[in-house]
Coordinates of C-alpha atoms in Angstrom, one line a residue:
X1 CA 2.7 -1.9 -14.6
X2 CA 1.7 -5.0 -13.4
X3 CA -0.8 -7.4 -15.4
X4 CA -2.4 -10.5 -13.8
X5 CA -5.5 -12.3 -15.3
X6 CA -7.2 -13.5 -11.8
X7 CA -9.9 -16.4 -12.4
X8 CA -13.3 -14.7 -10.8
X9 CA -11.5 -11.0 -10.6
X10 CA -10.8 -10.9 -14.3
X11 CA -8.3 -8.4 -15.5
X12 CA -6.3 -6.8 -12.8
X13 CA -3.7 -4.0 -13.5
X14 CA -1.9 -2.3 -11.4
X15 CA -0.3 1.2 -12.2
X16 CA -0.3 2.8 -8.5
X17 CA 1.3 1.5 -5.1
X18 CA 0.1 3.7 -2.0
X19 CA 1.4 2.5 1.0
X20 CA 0.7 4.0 4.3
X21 CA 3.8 4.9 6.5
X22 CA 3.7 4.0 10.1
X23 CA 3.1 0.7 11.4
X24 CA 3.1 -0.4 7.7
X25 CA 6.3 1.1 6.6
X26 CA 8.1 1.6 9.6
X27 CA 8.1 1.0 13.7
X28 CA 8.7 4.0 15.8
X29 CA 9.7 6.2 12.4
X30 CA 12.3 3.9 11.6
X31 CA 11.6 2.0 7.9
X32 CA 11.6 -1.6 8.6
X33 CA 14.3 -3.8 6.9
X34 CA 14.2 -4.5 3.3
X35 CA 11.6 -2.6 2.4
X36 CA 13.9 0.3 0.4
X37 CA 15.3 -2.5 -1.7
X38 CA 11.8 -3.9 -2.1
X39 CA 9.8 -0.3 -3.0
X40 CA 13.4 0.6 -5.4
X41 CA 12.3 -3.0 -7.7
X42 CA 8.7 -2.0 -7.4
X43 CA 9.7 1.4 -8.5
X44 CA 10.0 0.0 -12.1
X45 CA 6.4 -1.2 -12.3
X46 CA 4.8 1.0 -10.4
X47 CA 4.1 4.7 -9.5
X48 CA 5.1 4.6 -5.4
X49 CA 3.3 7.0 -3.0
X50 CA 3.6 7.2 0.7
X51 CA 0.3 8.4 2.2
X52 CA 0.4 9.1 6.0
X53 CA -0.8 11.3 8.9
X54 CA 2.7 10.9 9.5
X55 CA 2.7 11.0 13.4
X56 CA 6.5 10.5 14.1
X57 CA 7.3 13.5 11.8
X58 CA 9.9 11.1 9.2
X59 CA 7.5 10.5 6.5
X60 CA 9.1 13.3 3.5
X61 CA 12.5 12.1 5.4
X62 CA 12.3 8.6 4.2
X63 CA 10.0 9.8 0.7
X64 CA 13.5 11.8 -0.2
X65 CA 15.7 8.6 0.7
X66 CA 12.7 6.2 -0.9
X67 CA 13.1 8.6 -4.1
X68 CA 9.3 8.4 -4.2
X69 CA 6.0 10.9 -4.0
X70 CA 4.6 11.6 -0.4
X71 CA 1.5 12.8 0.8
X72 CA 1.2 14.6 3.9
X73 CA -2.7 14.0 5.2
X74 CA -4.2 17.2 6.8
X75 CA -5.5 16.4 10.6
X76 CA -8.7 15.4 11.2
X77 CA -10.3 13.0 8.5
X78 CA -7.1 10.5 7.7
X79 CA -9.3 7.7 5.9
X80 CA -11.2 9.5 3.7
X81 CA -8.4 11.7 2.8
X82 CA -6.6 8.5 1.9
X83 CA -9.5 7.5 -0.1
X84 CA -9.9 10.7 -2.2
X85 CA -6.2 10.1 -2.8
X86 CA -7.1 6.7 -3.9
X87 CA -9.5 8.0 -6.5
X88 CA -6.9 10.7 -7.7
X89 CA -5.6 7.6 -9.7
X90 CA -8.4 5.7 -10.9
X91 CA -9.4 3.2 -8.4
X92 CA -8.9 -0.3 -10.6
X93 CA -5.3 0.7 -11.3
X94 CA -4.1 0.9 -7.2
X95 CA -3.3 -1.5 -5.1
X96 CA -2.9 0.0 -1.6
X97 CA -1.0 -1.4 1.4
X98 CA -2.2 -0.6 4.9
X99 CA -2.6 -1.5 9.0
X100 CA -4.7 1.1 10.6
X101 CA -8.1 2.5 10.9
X102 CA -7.4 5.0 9.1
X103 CA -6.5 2.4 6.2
X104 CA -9.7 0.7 5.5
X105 CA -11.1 3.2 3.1
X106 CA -8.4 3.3 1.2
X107 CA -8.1 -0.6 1.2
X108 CA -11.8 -1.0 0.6
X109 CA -11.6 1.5 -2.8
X110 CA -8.2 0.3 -4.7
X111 CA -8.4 -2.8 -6.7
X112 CA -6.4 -4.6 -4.4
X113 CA -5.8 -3.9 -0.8
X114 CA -3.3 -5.4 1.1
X115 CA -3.0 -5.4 5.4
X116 CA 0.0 -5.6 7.2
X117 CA -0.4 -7.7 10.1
X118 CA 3.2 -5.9 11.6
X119 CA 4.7 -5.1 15.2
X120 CA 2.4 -2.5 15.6
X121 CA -0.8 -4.4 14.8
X122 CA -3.8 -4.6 12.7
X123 CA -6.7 -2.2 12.9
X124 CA -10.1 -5.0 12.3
X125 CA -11.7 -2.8 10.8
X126 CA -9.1 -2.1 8.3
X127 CA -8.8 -6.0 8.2
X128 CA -12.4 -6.3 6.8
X129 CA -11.8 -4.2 4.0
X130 CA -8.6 -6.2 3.0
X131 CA -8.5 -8.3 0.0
X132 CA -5.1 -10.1 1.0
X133 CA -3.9 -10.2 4.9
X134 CA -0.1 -10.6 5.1
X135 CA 2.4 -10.7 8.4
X136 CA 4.8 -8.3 7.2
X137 CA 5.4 -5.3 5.1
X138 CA 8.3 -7.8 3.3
X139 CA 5.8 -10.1 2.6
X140 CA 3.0 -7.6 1.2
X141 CA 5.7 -6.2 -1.1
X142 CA 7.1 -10.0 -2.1
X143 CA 3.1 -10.2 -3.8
X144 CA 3.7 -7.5 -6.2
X145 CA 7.3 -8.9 -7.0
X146 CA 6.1 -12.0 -7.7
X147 CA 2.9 -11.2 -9.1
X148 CA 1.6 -15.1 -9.2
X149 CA 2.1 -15.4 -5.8
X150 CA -1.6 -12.5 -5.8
X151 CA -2.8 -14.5 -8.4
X152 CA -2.5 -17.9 -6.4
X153 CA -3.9 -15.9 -3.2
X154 CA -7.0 -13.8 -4.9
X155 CA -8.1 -16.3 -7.7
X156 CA -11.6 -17.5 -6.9

């Protein structure tokens, strides 16, 4: 768990970490560098869950070598999917990481939403709903390791 008092955003605590998989995880289906070292830290604060359409087929792949839960989006839908899964977990406790379109939902309902501003580039739309913009998944995950680095970003 990670607890942050954020001045004009109160108490924030995060129990949940769903990150979406391609363009945010990984380029081509390939996990981009550092983040298994990264997620395996995170792993002891919070609950880890790849949520994807997965469209290079490698998302329960890199779940098994992550060690962490996956869930495999049905076509058609992807965003609100993503935010139903969101919900599954109580809302104020996630803190979701995304780049796509089909990432704003799920950006807009957790606590704190995170875009990756990666090689594959950022959906606007998902943008919008962001509460922090970052240029690289490294960089997203750096936030929740060093939790005052969010609080310095997000404090009001």
């Amino acid at each position: 768990m990670i607890a942050l008092e954020i001045p004009g955003m109160g108490t924030v605590t995060l129990k949940h970490l769903l990150l979406d998989v391609n363009g945010t995880l990984s380029l081509d289906g390939v996990l981009l560098e550092g983040v298994a070292e990264r997620l395996g830290k995170l792993s002891d604060e919070l609950s880890v869950h790849l949520v994807t359409a997965d469209t290079r087929g490698t998302a329960r792949e890199m779940a098994d070598r992550l060690g962490v839960d996956c869930l495999k989006l049905r076509r058609g839908q992807e965003a609100e999917q993503k935010k139903v899964y969101v919900e599954t977990y109580d809302p104020q406790y996630v803190v979701a990481v995304g780049n796509g379109s089909n990432d704003a939902l799920m950006l807009s309902a957790a606590r704190v939403g995170i875009i990756v501003m990666g090689p594959e580039g950022t959906s606007t739309s998902a943008f919008a709903q962001a509460d922090v913009a970052t240029a690289s998944i490294g960089d997203a995950l750096d936030l929740l390791l060093e939790p005052k680095r969010l609080l310095a970003t997000l404090r009001r």
